[in-house]
Coordinates of N, CA and C in Angstrom, one line a residue:
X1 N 112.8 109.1 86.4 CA 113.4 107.8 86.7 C 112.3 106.8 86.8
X2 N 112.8 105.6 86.3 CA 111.5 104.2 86.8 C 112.5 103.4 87.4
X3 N 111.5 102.7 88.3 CA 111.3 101.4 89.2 C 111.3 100.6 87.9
X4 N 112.0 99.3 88.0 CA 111.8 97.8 87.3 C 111.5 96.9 88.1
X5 N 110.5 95.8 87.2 CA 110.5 94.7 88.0 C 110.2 93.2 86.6
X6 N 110.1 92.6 87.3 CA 109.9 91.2 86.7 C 108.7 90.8 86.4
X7 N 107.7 91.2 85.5 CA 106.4 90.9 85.7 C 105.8 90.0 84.5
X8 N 105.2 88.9 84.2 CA 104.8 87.9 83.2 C 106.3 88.1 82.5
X9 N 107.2 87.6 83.4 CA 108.1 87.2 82.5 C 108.9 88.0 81.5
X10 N 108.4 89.4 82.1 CA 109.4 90.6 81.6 C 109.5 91.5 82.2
X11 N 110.4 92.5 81.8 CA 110.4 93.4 82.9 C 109.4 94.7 82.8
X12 N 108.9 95.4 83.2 CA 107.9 96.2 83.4 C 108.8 97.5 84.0
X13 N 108.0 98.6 83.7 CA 108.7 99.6 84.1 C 107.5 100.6 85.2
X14 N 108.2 101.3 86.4 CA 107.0 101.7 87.2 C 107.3 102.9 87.6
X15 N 106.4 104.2 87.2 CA 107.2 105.7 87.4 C 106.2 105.9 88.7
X16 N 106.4 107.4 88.9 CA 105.9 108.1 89.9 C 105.4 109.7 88.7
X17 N 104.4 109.9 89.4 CA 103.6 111.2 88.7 C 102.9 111.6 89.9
X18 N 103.6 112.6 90.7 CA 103.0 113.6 91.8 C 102.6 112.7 92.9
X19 N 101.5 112.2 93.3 CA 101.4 111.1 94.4 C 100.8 109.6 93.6
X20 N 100.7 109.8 92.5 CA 100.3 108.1 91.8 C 101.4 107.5 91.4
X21 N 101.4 106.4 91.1 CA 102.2 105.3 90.5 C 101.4 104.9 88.9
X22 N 102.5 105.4 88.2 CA 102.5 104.9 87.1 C 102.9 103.1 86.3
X23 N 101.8 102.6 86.3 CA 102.1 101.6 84.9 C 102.2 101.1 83.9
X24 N 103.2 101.5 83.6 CA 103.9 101.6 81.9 C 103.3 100.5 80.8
X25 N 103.4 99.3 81.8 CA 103.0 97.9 81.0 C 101.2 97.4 80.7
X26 N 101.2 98.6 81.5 CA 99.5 97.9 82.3 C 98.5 98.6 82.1
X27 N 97.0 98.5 81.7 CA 96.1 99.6 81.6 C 95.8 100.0 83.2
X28 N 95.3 101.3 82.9 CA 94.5 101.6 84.8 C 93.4 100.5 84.6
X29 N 92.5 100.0 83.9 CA 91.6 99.0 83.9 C 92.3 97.5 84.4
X30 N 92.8 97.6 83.9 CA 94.2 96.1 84.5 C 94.1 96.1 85.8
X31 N 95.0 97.3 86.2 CA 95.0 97.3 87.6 C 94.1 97.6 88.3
X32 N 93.0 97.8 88.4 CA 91.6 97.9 89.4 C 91.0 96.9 89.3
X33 N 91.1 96.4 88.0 CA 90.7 95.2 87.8 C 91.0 94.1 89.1
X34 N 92.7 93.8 88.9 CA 93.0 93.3 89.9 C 92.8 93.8 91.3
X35 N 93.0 94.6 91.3 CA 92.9 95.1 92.7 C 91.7 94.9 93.4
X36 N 90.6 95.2 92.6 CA 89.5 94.6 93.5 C 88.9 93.2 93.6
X37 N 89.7 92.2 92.6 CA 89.8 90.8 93.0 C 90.4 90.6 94.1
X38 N 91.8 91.3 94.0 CA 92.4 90.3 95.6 C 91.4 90.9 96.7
X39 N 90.5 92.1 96.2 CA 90.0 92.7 97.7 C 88.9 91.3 97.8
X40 N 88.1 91.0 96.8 CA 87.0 90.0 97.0 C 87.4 88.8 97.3
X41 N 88.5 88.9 97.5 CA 89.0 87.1 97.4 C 89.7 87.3 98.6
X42 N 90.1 88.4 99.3 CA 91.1 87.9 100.3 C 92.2 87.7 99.7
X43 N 93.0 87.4 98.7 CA 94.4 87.4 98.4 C 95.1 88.2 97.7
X44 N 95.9 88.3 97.8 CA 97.2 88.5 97.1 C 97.7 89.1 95.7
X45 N 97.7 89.8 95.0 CA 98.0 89.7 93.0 C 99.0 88.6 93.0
X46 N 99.2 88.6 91.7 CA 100.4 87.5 91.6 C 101.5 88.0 91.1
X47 N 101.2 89.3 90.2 CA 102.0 89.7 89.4 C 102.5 91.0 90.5
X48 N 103.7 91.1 90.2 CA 104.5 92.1 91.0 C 104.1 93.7 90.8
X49 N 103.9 94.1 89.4 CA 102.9 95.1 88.9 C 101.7 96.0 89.8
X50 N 100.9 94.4 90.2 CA 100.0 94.4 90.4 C 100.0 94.3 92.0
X51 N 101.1 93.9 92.7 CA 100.9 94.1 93.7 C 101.5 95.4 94.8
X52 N 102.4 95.9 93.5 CA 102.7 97.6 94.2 C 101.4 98.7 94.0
X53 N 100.8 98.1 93.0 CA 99.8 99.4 93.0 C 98.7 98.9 94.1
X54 N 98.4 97.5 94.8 CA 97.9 97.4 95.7 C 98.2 98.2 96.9
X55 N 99.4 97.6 97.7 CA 99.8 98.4 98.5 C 100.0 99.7 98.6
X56 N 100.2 100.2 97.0 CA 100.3 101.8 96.7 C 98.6 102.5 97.0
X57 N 98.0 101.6 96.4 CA 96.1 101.8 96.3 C 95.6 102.2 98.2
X58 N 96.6 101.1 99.0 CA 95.9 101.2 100.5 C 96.6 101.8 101.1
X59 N 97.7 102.8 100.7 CA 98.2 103.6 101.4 C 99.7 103.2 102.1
X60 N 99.5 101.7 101.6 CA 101.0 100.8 102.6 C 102.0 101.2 102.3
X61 N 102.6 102.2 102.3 CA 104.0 103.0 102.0 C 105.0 102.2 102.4
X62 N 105.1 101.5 103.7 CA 106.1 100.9 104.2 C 106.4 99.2 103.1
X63 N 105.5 98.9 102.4 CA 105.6 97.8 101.6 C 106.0 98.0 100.3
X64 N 106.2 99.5 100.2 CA 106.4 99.6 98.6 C 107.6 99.3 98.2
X65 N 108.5 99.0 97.3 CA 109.7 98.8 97.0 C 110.6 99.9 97.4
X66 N 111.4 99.9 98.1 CA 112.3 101.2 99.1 C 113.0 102.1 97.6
X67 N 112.9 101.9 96.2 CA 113.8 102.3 95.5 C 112.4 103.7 94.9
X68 N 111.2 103.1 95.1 CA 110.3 103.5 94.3 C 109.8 104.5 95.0
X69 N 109.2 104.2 97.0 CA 109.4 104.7 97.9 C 110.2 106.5 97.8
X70 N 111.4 106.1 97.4 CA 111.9 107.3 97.3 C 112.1 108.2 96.2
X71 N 111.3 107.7 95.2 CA 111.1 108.2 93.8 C 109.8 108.9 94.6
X72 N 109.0 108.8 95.2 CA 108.0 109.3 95.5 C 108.0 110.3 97.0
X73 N 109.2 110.4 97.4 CA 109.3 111.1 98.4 C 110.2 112.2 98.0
X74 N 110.7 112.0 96.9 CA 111.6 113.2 96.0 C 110.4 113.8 95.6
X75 N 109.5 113.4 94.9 CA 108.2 114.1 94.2 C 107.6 115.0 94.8
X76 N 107.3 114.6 96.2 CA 106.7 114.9 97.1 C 107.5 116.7 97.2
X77 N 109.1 116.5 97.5 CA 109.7 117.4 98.1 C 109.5 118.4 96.6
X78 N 109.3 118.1 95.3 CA 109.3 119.0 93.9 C 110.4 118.7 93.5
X79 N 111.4 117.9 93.6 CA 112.5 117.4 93.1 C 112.3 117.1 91.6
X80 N 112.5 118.0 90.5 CA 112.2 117.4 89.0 C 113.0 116.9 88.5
X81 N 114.2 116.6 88.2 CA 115.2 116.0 88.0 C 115.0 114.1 88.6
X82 N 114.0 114.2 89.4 CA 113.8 112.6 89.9 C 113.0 111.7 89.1

């Protein structure tokens, strides 16, 4: 199953693989990329993409999107069908 979201204006798709978050749209270079900007800068990503794999990156479980959340708590449990 994927998570969707709205990202530059299209929609992006966002799986789960064991305890990572997958992005479909995005290189892993992309996303660390950003990631360790907002860390230098103090802010934010801008893109939605980019800011679940943040909170995914620090562990913030409670900020993740609650649909995705449980794509990743089925994984957890070996649920393959999820």
């Amino acid at each position: 199953m994927y998570y969707f979201t709205f990202c530059e204006n299209r929609i992006h798709k966002i799986s789960v693989k064991g305890n990572e978050i997958i992005l479909h749209d995005h290189t892993e270079e992309e996303a660390e990329n950003e990631y360790i900007l907002s860390k230098l800068t103090g802010t934010e990503p801008e893109i939605d993409c980019f800011k679940i794999y943040k909170v995914w990156k620090e562990g913030d479980t409670e900020n993740i999107p609650f649909f995705l959340r449980n794509l990743m708590k089925n994984k957890k449990k070996g649920e393959e069908n999820v």
